[in-house]
Coordinates of C-alpha atoms in Angstrom, one line a residue:
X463 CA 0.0 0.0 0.0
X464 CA 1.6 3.5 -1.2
X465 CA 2.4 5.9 1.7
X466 CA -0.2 8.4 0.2
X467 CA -2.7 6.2 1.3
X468 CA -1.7 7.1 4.5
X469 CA -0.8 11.2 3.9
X470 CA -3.2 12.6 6.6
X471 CA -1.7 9.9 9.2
X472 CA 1.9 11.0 8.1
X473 CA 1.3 14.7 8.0
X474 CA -0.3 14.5 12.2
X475 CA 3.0 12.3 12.8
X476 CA 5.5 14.5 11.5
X477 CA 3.8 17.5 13.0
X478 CA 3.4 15.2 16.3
X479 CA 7.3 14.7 16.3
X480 CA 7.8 18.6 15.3
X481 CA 6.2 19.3 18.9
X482 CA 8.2 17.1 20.3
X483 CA 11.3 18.3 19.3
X484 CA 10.2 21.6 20.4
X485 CA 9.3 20.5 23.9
X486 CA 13.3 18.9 23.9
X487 CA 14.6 22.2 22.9
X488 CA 12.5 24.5 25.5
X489 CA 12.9 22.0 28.6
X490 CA 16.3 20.0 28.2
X491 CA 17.0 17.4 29.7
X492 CA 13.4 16.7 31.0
X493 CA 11.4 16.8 34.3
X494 CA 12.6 14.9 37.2
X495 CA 9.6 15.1 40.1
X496 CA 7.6 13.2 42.0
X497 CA 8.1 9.6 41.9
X498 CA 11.0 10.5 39.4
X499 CA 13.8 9.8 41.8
X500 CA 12.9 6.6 42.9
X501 CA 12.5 5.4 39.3
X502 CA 15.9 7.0 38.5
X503 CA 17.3 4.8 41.7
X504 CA 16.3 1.7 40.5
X505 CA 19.4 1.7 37.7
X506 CA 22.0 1.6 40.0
X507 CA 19.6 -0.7 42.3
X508 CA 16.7 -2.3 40.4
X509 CA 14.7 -4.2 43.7
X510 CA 11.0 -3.9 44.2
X511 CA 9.7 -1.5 46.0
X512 CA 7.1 -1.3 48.8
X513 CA 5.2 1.8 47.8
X514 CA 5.0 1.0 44.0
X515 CA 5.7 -1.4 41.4
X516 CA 9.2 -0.7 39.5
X517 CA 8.8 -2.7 36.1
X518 CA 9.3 1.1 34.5
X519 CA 12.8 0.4 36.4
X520 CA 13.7 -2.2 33.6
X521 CA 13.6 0.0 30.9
X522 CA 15.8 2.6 32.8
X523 CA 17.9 0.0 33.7
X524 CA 18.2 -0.8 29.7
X525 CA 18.6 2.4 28.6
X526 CA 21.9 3.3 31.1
X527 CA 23.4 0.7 29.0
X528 CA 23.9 3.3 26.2
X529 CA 23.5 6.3 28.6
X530 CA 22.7 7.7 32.4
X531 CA 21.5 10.9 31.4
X532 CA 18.1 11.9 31.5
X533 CA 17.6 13.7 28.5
X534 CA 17.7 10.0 26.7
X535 CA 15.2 8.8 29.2
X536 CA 12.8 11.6 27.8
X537 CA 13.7 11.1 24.3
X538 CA 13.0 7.6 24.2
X539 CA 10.0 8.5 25.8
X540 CA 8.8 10.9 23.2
X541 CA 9.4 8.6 20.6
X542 CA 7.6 5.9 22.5
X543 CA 4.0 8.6 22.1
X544 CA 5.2 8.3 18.5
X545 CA 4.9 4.3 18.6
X546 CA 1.8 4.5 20.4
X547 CA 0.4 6.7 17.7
X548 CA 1.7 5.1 14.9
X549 CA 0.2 2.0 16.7
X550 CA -3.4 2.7 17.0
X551 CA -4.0 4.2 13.6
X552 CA -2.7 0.6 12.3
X553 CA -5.2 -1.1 14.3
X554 CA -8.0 1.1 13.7
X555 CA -7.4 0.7 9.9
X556 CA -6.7 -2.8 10.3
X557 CA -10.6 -3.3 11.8
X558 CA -11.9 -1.1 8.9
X559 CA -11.9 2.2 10.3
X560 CA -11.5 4.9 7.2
X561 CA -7.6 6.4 7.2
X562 CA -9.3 9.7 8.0
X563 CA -11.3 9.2 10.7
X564 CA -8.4 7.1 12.3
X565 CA -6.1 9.8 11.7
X566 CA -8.3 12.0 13.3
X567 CA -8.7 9.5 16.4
X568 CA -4.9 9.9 17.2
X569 CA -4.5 13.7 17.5
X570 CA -4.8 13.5 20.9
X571 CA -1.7 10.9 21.6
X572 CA -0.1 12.9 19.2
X573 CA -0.8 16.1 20.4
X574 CA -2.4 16.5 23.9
X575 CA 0.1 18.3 26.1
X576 CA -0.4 16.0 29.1
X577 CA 0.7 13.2 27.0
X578 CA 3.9 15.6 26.1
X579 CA 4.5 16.7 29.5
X580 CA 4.4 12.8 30.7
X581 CA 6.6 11.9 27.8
X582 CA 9.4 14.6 29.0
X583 CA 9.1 13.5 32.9
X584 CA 10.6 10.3 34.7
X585 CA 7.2 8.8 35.1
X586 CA 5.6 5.5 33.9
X587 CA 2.6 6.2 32.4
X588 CA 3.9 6.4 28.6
X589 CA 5.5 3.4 29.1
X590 CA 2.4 1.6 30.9
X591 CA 0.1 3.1 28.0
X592 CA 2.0 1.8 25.0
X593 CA 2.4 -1.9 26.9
X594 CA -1.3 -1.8 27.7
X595 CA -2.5 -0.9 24.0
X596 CA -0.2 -3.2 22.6
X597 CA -2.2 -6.1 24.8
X598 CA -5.3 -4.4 23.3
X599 CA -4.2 -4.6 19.8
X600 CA -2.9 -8.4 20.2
X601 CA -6.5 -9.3 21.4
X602 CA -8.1 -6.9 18.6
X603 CA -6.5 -7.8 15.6
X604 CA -8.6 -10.2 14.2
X605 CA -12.4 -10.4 14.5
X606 CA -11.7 -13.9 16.6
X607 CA -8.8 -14.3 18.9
X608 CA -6.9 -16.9 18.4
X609 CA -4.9 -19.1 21.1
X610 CA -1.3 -17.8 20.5
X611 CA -2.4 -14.1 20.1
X612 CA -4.6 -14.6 23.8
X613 CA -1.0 -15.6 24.8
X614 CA 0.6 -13.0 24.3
X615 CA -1.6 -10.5 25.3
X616 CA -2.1 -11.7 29.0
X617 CA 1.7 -11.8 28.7
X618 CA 1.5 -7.7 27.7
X619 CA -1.0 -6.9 30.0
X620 CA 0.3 -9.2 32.7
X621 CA 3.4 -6.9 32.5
X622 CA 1.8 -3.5 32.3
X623 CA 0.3 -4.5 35.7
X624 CA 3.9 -5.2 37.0
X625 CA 4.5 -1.2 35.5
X626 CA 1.5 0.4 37.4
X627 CA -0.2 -1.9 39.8
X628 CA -3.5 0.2 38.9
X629 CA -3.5 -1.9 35.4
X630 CA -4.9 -5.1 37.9
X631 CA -8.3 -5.1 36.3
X632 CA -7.5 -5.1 32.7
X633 CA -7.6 -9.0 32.9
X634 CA -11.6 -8.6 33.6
X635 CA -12.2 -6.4 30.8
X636 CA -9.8 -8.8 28.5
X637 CA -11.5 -11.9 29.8
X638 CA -15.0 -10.6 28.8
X639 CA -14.0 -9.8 25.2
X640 CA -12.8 -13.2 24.5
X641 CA -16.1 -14.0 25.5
X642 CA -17.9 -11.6 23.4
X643 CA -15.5 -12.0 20.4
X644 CA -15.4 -15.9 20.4
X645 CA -16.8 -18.0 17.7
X646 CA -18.6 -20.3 20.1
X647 CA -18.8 -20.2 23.8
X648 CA -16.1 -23.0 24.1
X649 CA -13.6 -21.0 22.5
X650 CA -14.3 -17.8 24.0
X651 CA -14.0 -19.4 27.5
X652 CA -10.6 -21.6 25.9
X653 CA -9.3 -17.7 25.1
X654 CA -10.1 -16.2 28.3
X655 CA -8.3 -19.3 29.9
X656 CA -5.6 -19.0 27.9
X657 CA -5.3 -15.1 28.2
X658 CA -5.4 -15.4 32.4
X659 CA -2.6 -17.6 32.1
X660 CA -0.5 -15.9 30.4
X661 CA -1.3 -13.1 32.7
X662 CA -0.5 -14.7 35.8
X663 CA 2.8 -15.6 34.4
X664 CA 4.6 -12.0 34.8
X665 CA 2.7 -11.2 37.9
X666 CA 3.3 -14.2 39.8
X667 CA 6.9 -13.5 38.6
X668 CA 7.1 -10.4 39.9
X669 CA 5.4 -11.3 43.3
X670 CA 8.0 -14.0 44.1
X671 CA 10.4 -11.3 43.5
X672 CA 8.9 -9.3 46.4
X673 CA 8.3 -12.4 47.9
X674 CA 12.0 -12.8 48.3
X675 CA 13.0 -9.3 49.2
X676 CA 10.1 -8.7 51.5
X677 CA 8.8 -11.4 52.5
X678 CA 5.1 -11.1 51.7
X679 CA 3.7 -11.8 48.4
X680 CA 2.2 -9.1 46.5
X681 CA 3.4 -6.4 44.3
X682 CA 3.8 -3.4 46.4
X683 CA 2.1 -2.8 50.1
X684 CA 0.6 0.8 49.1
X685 CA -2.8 -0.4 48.8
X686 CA -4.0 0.5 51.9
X687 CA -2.5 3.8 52.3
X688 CA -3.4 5.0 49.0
X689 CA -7.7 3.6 49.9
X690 CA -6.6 5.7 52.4
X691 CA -6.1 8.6 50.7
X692 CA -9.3 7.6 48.9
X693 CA -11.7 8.4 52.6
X694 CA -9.8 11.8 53.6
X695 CA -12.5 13.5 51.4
X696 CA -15.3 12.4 53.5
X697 CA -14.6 10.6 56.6
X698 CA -16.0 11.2 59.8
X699 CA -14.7 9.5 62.8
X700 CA -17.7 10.1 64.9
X701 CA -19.7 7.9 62.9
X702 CA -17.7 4.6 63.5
X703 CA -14.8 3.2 66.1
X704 CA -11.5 2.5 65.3
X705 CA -9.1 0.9 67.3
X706 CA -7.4 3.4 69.2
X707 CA -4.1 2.8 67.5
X708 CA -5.6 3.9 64.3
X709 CA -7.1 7.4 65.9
X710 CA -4.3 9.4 64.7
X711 CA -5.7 8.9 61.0
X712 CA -8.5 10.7 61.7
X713 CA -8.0 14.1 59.3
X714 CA -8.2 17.1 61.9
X715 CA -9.6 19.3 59.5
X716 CA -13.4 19.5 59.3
X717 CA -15.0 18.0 56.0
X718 CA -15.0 20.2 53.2
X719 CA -12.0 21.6 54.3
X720 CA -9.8 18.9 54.1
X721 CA -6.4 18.8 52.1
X722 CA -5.0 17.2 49.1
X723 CA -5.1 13.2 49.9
X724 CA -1.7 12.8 49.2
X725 CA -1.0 15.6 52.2
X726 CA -2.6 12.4 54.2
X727 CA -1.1 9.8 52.8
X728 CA 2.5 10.5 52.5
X729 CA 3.0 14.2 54.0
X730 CA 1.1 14.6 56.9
X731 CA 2.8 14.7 59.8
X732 CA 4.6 11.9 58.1
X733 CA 4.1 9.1 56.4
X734 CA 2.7 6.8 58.9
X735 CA 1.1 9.5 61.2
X736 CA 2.9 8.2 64.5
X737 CA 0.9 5.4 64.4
X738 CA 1.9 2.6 66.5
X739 CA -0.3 -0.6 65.4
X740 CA 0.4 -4.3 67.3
X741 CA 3.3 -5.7 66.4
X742 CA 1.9 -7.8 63.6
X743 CA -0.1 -5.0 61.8
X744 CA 2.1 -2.6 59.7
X745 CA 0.9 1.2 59.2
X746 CA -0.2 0.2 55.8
X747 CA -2.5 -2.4 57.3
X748 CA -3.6 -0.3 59.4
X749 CA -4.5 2.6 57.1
X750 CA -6.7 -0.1 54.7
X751 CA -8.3 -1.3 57.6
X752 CA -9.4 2.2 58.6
X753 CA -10.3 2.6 55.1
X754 CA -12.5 -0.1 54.9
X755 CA -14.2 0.5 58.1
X756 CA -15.0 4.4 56.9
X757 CA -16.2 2.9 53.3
X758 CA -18.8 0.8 55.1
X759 CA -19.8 3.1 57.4
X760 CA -20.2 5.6 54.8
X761 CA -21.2 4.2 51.9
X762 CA -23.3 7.1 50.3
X763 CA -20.5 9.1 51.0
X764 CA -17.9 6.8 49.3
X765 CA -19.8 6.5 45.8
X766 CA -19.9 10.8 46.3
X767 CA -16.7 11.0 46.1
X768 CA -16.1 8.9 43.7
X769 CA -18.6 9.8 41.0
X770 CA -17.4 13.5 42.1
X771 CA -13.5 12.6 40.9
X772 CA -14.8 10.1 38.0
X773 CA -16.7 13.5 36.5
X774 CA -13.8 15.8 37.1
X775 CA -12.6 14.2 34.3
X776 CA -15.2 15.9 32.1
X777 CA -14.7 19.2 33.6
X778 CA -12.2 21.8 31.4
X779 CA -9.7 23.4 32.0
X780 CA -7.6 20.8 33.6
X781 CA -7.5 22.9 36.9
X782 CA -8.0 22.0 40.8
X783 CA -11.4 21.5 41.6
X784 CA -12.5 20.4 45.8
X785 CA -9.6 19.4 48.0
X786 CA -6.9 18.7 44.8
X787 CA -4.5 21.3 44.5
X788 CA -1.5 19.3 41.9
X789 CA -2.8 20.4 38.6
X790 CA 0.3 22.4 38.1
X791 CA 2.8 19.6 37.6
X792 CA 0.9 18.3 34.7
X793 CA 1.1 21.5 32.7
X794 CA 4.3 23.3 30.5
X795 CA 3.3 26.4 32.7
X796 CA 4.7 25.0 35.8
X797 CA 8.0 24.6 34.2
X798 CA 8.9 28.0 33.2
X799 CA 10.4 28.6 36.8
X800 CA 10.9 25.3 37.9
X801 CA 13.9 25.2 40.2
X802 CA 15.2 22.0 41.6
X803 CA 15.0 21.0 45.3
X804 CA 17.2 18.7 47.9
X805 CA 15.1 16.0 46.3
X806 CA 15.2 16.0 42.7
X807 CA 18.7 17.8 42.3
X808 CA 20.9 14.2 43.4
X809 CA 18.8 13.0 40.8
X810 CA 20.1 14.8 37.8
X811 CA 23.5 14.7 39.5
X812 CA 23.9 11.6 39.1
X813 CA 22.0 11.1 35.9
X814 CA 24.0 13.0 32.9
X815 CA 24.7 16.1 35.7
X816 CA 22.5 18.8 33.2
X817 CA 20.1 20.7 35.1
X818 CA 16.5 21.5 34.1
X819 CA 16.9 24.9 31.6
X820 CA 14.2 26.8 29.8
X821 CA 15.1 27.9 26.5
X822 CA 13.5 31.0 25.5
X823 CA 11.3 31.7 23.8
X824 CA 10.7 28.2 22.9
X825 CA 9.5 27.6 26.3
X826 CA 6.8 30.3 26.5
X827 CA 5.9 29.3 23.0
X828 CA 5.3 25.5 24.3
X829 CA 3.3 27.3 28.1
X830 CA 1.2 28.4 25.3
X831 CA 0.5 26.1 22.9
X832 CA -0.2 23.6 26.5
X833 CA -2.6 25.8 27.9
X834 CA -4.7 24.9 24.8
X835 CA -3.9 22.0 22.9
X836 CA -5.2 18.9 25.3
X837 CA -8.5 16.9 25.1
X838 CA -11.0 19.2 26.6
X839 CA -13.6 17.0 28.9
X840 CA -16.7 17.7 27.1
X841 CA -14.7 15.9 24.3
X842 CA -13.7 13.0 26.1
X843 CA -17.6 13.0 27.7
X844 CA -18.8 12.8 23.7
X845 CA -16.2 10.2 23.1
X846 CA -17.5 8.0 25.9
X847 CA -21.1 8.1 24.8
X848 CA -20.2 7.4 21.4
X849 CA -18.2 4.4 22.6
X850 CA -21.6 3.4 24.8
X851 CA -23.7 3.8 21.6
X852 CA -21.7 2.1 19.1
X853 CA -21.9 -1.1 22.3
X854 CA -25.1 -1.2 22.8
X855 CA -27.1 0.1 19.0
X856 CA -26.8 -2.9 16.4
X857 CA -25.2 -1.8 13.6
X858 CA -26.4 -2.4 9.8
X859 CA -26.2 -5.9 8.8
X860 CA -23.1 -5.1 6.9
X861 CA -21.2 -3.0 9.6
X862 CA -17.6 -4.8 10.4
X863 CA -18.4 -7.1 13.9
X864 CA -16.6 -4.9 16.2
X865 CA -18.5 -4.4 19.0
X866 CA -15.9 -6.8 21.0
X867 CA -13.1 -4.1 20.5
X868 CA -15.4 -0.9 21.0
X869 CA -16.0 -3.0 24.5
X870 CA -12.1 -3.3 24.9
X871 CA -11.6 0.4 24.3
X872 CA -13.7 1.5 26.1
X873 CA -13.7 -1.0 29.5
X874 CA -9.9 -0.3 29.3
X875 CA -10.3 3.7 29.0
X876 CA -12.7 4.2 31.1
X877 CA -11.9 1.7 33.6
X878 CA -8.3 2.8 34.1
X879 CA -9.5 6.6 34.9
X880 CA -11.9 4.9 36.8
X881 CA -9.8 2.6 38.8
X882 CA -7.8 5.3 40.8
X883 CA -11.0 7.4 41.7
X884 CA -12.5 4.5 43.6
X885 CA -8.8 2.6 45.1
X886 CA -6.5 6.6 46.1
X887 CA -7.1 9.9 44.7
X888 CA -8.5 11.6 41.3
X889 CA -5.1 13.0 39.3
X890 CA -5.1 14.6 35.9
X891 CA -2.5 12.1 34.7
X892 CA -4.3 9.3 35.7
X893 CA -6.7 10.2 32.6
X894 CA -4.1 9.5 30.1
X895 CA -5.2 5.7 29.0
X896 CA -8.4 7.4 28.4
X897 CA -7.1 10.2 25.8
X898 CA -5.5 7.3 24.2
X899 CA -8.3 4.3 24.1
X900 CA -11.8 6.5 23.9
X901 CA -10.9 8.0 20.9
X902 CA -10.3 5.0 19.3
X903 CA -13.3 3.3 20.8
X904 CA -15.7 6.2 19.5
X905 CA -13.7 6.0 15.8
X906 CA -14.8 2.3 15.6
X907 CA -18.3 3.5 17.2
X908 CA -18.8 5.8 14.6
X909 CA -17.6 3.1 11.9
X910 CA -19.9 0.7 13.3
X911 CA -23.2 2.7 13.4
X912 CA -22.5 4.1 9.9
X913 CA -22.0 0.5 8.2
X914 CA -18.9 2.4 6.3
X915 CA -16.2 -0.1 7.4
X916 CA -14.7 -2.3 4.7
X917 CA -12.5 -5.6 5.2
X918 CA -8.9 -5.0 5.0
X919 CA -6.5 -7.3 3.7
X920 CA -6.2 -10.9 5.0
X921 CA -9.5 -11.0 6.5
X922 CA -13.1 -12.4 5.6
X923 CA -16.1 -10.0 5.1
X924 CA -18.8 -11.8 7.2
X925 CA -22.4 -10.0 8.5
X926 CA -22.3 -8.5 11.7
X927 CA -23.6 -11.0 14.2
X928 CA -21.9 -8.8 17.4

């Protein structure tokens, strides 16, 4: 097939790698923050950690091979958004999408500036992203999965989950679209078999790993501070008891005026709180417990809170709304006077030595062009409800039978923005699977209820019986 077939593709990918280039010239080497140092430690010391899982430390690991500095870190990174792109507009024509219209569904990979400002920081999620739509595109690619390609998706996915523990219930939404997309019940429940599998191969790997080091199986042991975090919105301690060990996590600050989650979780007054549980409970323990004991005595209040953060997602601009006060670090804006502390400085010390820069006036040029270039929420609201109607309204008898993958897209989108508003805390970058997978989902929607897709190459025009 010519490359002009593809020229509207192209054109978005060259001006996609043009941005990127620009965002490398206004903000060298990259943006080391947040969780950045302790990724940056594992490649001297790659061991799994209590508070997250490391597999992003892998890749760091392979890329000191060739160099330690970080500006290759977020070079790698940017062309990675590039892969991803380049990715889903070959799966989206591949399941008879129109070039256009899957052009179209990639502008916002290529272009959102969250996705660019992830790409140039020492963070996972690019990373996670790409692993988790290449397990989507494995399962997707032909109308009926097959055995080897179930395989090697749980593999995929199995990993991401090893990359950001968050990515646990992809193997729900992948199991349920083998048994959408199977030719017979038997095989569909033979794929999803297959597919957990192969997921439980990496994870189970990666537990024993922690097994070893730590001696308790499981991935990381942050899950019951950050459900945790998830109460701090709403709790109220004179609604249920607590053993009085667990008083101190009681926030002092009356509801509605409470701070930003993480404040309670890892800041304030420290990262336990003082607490001083039984010898055989840790301060983790202890925080899910209390957790779970708020949840169930406030259940109304729970679902709140969560539909509240699962909406901010809708809301535009990407500002603070409630008790969130972050925003900032996901936008070029931030960056224009970002000075290093005691905490990231070491960091870039002893990763290439360059401290952050801003290059003028490329920098203000890419402040502005961030401050409007990003997938508004009302947009990502549309794209949802085009993914729910292209699911649940049949299509014309001679639509392609992709109502299995719209299901993928959008359980997977949806369900990973979703996932961190119900388990820790509603963060803008936490949306980022979604400004990948919905518009996809909503392109095959929209190619669906039209009836305009068209087998491609090497596969077999049947009715729609999805």
């Amino acid at each position: 097939m010519a490359l002009r077939d593809h020229r509207y593709f192209l054109a978005l990918l060259g001006l996609g790698a043009l941005v990127r280039i620009a965002v490398q010239v206004a903000f060298p080497p990259g943006f080391v923050f947040s969780d950045g140092p302790a990724y940056l430690g594992l490649v001297d010391h790659l061991e799994p950690l209590p508070d997250r899982a490391v597999g992003y430390g892998f890749l760091l690991r392979a890329l000191a091979w060739a160099s330690r500095d970080v500006w290759l870190i977020t070079g790698v990174q940017h062309l990675l958004g590039l892969v991803t792109a380049v990715l889903a507009y070959t799966l989206l024509v591949r399941l008879g999408v129109g070039r256009r219209l899957a052009a179209l569904a990639t502008v916002p990979v290529l272009f959102d500036s969250m996705q660019l400002v992830l790409e140039h920081s020492v963070l996972s999620d690019v990373a996670f992203d790409l692993v988790v739509l290449g397990g989507v595109a494995v399962l997707a690619w032909r109308p009926r999965p097959t055995l080897p390609a179930t395989l090697v998706a749980g593999l995929l996915l199995g990993t991401a989950v090893c990359v950001r523990v968050v990515g646990q219930p992809l193997i729900v939404a992948a199991v349920v679209f083998c048994l959408l997309a199977g030719a017979t019940w038997r095989r569909g429940v033979a794929c999803a078999l297959a597919l957990t599998a192969a997921f439980a191969v990496p994870v189970t790997l990666y537990a024993t790993w922690y097994h070893h080091d730590h001696g308790t199986w499981a991935l990381s042991e942050s899950g019951g501070r950050a459900l945790y975090m998830r109460t701090t919105a709403f709790v109220d301690c004179s609604r249920f008891t607590v053993p009085d060990y667990e008083r101190p996590l009681c926030p002092a600050e009356p509801v509605g005026q409470r701070l930003e989650p993480t404040e309670y979780g890892w800041h304030t007054p420290d990262g336990t709180h003082g607490l001083r549980p039984p010898p055989t409970i840790t301060p983790g323990d202890a925080m899910g417990d209390f957790a779970e004991a708020a949840i169930r005595a406030q259940p109304g209040d729970y679902v709140r809170v969560v539909v509240r953060d699962f909406a901010s997602n809708f809301f535009v601009p990407r500002r603070d709304f409630f008790e969130y006060d972050t925003a900032s670090k996901w936008t070029f804006d931030r960056y224009l006077t970002f000075q290093t502390s005691d905490f990231t400085r070491p960091a870039y010390e002893a990763h290439g030595g360059q401290l952050p820069r801003v290059r003028q006036p490329w920098a203000w040029a890419v402040a502005g062009y961030g401050a409007v270039v990003y997938l508004w929420g009302p947009v990502l609201l549309s794209l949802l409800v085009l993914c729910v109607a292209g699911l649940l309204r049949r299509g014309p008898s001679w639509a392609p039978p992709t109502r299995p993958a719209i299901f993928l897209c959008l359980a997977v989108g949806a369900g990973l923005m979703l996932a961190p508003d119900a388990t820790a805390e509603f963060v803008w970058r936490y949306q980022l699977p979604a400004v990948l997978l919905l518009p996809m989902g909503a392109a095959l929607a929209w190619t669906r209820l039209r009836g305009a897709g068209s087998p491609q190459p090497g596969t077999v025009a049947t009715p729609s019986t999805d």
